[in-house]
Tab-separated table of C-alpha atoms in Angstrom:
chain	number	residue	atom	x	y	z
E	66	MET	CA	-1.041	-13.516	12.215
E	67	SER	CA	-0.061	-11.381	9.146
E	68	LYS	CA	2.999	-9.559	8.186
E	69	PHE	CA	0.816	-6.609	6.545
E	70	GLU	CA	-1.683	-3.708	8.772
E	71	ASP	CA	-4.917	-2.634	8.313
E	72	GLY	CA	-3.616	0.235	6.544
E	73	ASP	CA	-0.135	-0.539	4.417
E	74	ARG	CA	0.710	-0.304	1.206
E	75	VAL	CA	0.390	-3.284	-1.379
E	76	VAL	CA	1.293	-4.868	-4.291
E	77	VAL	CA	0.409	-7.403	-5.774
E	78	VAL	CA	3.513	-10.065	-7.114
E	79	ASN	CA	1.484	-13.099	-7.656
E	80	ARG	CA	2.621	-13.853	-11.386
E	81	HIS	CA	-0.815	-15.885	-11.959
E	82	THR	CA	-3.030	-13.530	-11.218
E	83	VAL	CA	-3.942	-10.843	-13.923
E	84	PHE	CA	-3.933	-8.653	-10.784
E	85	THR	CA	-0.426	-8.663	-10.838
E	86	SER	CA	1.161	-4.888	-10.438
E	87	ARG	CA	-2.212	-3.754	-9.049
E	88	HIS	CA	-1.386	-1.042	-5.905
E	89	GLY	CA	-4.085	-1.101	-3.213
E	90	GLU	CA	-4.444	-0.813	0.904
E	91	VAL	CA	-5.113	-3.272	3.330
E	92	ILE	CA	-8.399	-2.975	4.313
E	93	GLY	CA	-9.008	-5.652	6.269
E	94	PHE	CA	-8.217	-9.589	7.601
E	95	LYS	CA	-10.592	-12.532	6.979
E	96	ASP	CA	-8.952	-14.861	9.464
E	97	ASP	CA	-11.016	-17.824	8.336
E	98	GLN	CA	-10.459	-17.642	4.632
E	99	ASP	CA	-7.510	-19.320	2.159
E	100	PHE	CA	-7.251	-15.347	1.341
E	101	PRO	CA	-7.307	-13.499	4.262
E	102	VAL	CA	-5.417	-10.248	3.107
E	103	LYS	CA	-8.279	-7.704	1.546
E	104	VAL	CA	-6.713	-5.428	-0.580
E	105	LEU	CA	-8.489	-1.982	-1.789
E	106	PHE	CA	-6.859	-1.345	-5.393
E	107	ASP	CA	-6.585	2.428	-6.062
E	108	GLY	CA	-8.386	3.860	-9.039
E	109	ASP	CA	-11.214	1.952	-8.116
E	110	CYS	CA	-13.819	-0.206	-5.598
E	111	MET	CA	-12.517	-3.716	-6.267
E	112	GLU	CA	-11.838	-4.817	-3.057
E	113	VAL	CA	-9.732	-9.327	-3.492
E	114	CYS	CA	-8.851	-10.780	-0.992
E	115	PHE	CA	-5.302	-12.702	-1.128
E	116	HIS	CA	-3.105	-14.862	0.768
E	117	GLU	CA	-0.476	-12.519	2.194
E	118	ASP	CA	2.217	-14.635	-0.309
E	119	GLU	CA	0.573	-13.197	-3.405
E	120	LEU	CA	1.603	-9.377	-1.594
E	121	GLU	CA	4.768	-6.835	-0.628
E	122	PHE	CA	4.819	-3.394	0.538
E	123	GLU	CA	4.855	-1.367	-1.461
E	124	HIS	CA	7.865	-0.052	-0.892
E	125	VAL	CA	9.754	-3.215	-0.768
E	126	TYR	CA	8.645	-3.636	-4.454
E	127	ASP	CA	9.682	-0.586	-5.584
E	128	GLU	CA	12.654	-1.028	-4.838
E	129	LEU	CA	13.066	-4.443	-6.815
E	130	SER	CA	11.412	-3.041	-9.593
E	131	LYS	CA	14.280	-1.054	-9.718
E	132	LYS	CA	16.883	-4.425	-10.226
E	133	ALA	CA	17.246	-5.770	-13.671
E	134	ALA	CA	15.038	-9.552	-13.698
E	135	ASP	CA	17.889	-11.577	-12.869
E	136	GLU	CA	17.668	-9.578	-9.588
E	137	ALA	CA	14.975	-9.669	-8.719
E	138	PRO	CA	12.893	-12.707	-10.184
E	139	LEU	CA	9.642	-12.051	-8.263
E	140	LEU	CA	9.099	-9.262	-11.103
E	141	ALA	CA	10.233	-11.813	-13.726
E	142	PRO	CA	7.902	-12.968	-16.822
E	143	LYS	CA	6.405	-16.012	-15.822
E	144	VAL	CA	6.041	-18.666	-18.790
E	145	ASP	CA	3.585	-21.799	-18.615
E	146	THR	CA	5.848	-24.573	-19.796
E	147	ARG	CA	3.533	-27.600	-18.463
E	148	PRO	CA	2.184	-30.007	-21.379
E	149	SER	CA	-1.469	-30.159	-21.817
E	150	ASP	CA	-3.450	-33.003	-20.493
E	151	ALA	CA	-6.588	-33.406	-20.957
E	152	VAL	CA	-7.920	-33.535	-17.447
E	153	SER	CA	-5.948	-31.117	-15.195
E	154	HIS	CA	-3.930	-28.701	-18.177
E	155	PRO	CA	-6.207	-28.632	-20.487
E	156	SER	CA	-4.704	-26.133	-23.423
E	157	HIS	CA	-7.956	-23.572	-23.208
E	158	TYR	CA	-6.903	-23.344	-19.390
E	159	THR	CA	-4.046	-21.100	-20.725
E	160	SER	CA	-5.241	-19.688	-23.711
E	161	HIS	CA	-6.176	-16.257	-22.597
E	162	PRO	CA	-3.207	-13.853	-23.351
E	163	SER	CA	-2.361	-13.567	-20.132
E	164	GLY	CA	-1.329	-16.900	-19.961
E	165	VAL	CA	-2.851	-16.955	-16.599
E	166	GLU	CA	-4.829	-19.198	-15.530
E	167	CYS	CA	-8.330	-18.707	-14.819
E	168	LYS	CA	-8.652	-20.989	-11.246
E	169	ASP	CA	-6.009	-18.628	-9.585
E	170	ILE	CA	-8.352	-15.348	-10.899
E	171	ILE	CA	-12.088	-16.878	-10.213
E	172	GLY	CA	-10.427	-18.147	-6.402
E	173	HIS	CA	-11.439	-15.025	-4.500
E	174	TYR	CA	-14.892	-14.945	-5.639
E	175	PRO	CA	-17.800	-16.154	-4.840
E	176	PHE	CA	-18.892	-19.150	-6.333
E	177	PHE	CA	-21.927	-18.204	-8.574
E	178	ILE	CA	-19.088	-15.153	-10.052
E	179	GLY	CA	-16.153	-17.121	-10.080
E	180	SER	CA	-18.340	-19.929	-12.594
E	181	ALA	CA	-19.303	-17.126	-14.255
E	182	MET	CA	-16.262	-15.373	-15.003
E	183	LYS	CA	-14.887	-19.400	-16.351
E	184	TYR	CA	-17.218	-18.991	-19.246
E	185	LEU	CA	-16.645	-15.621	-19.996
E	186	TRP	CA	-12.681	-16.455	-19.751
E	187	ARG	CA	-12.808	-19.405	-21.582
E	188	ALA	CA	-15.443	-18.823	-23.786
E	189	GLY	CA	-14.954	-20.291	-27.135
E	190	LEU	CA	-11.884	-21.477	-26.743
E	191	LYS	CA	-12.244	-24.833	-25.644
E	192	ASP	CA	-12.412	-27.450	-29.355
E	193	GLY	CA	-12.953	-24.185	-30.778
E	194	ASN	CA	-16.603	-24.330	-29.968
E	195	PRO	CA	-19.027	-21.061	-30.263
E	196	PRO	CA	-18.758	-19.344	-27.381
E	197	ILE	CA	-22.534	-18.583	-27.347
E	198	GLN	CA	-23.007	-21.823	-24.872
E	199	ASP	CA	-20.243	-20.557	-22.796
E	200	LEU	CA	-21.574	-17.049	-22.899
E	201	ARG	CA	-24.888	-18.405	-21.801
E	202	LYS	CA	-23.536	-20.285	-18.898
E	203	ALA	CA	-21.977	-16.965	-17.775
E	204	ILE	CA	-25.727	-15.837	-18.268
E	205	LYS	CA	-26.961	-18.055	-15.807
E	206	ASN	CA	-24.373	-18.269	-12.827
E	207	ILE	CA	-25.059	-14.475	-12.797
E	208	GLU	CA	-29.079	-15.062	-12.435
E	209	PHE	CA	-28.430	-17.896	-9.710
E	210	GLU	CA	-25.757	-15.115	-7.634
E	211	ILE	CA	-28.189	-12.600	-8.024
E	212	GLU	CA	-31.218	-14.805	-7.076
E	213	ARG	CA	-28.444	-15.877	-3.665
E	214	LEU	CA	-28.796	-12.714	-2.746
E	215	GLY	CA	-32.578	-11.914	-2.874
E	216	GLY	CA	-32.402	-10.005	-6.233
E	217	ASP	CA	-34.631	-9.933	-8.591
E	218	PHE	CA	-33.201	-9.901	-12.334
């Protein structure tokens, strides 16, 4: 049972996602999923599912945001200090200007969409390779998703 209900106003507080500080409304639940709380963001049609630990009630967030970062560590910026590791934490995983790891975003999407996003996210960052191969892989994954949905491309 979630602490949130349909219609609750929420803010994304997970510091590992590009959606951090985005406001929206809870519009449903997927109880059989790792990220069961479905949120519709303000100002667009984007729906994203989150674990309830990644969200806070909007009124609580607003109160916390008035406090200094040392009083509200939930809002303090996250700096990745982990050493680079060729298998589990290569440097290109956090090369994005936000410092966010792609895996923290793509887990919220269907497989082929997440894979396309991964190739776009890291395009040209691995070993200084030109981004063309990564961009082609992203296109291929989008084509796979279109095919999976029964569409033509």
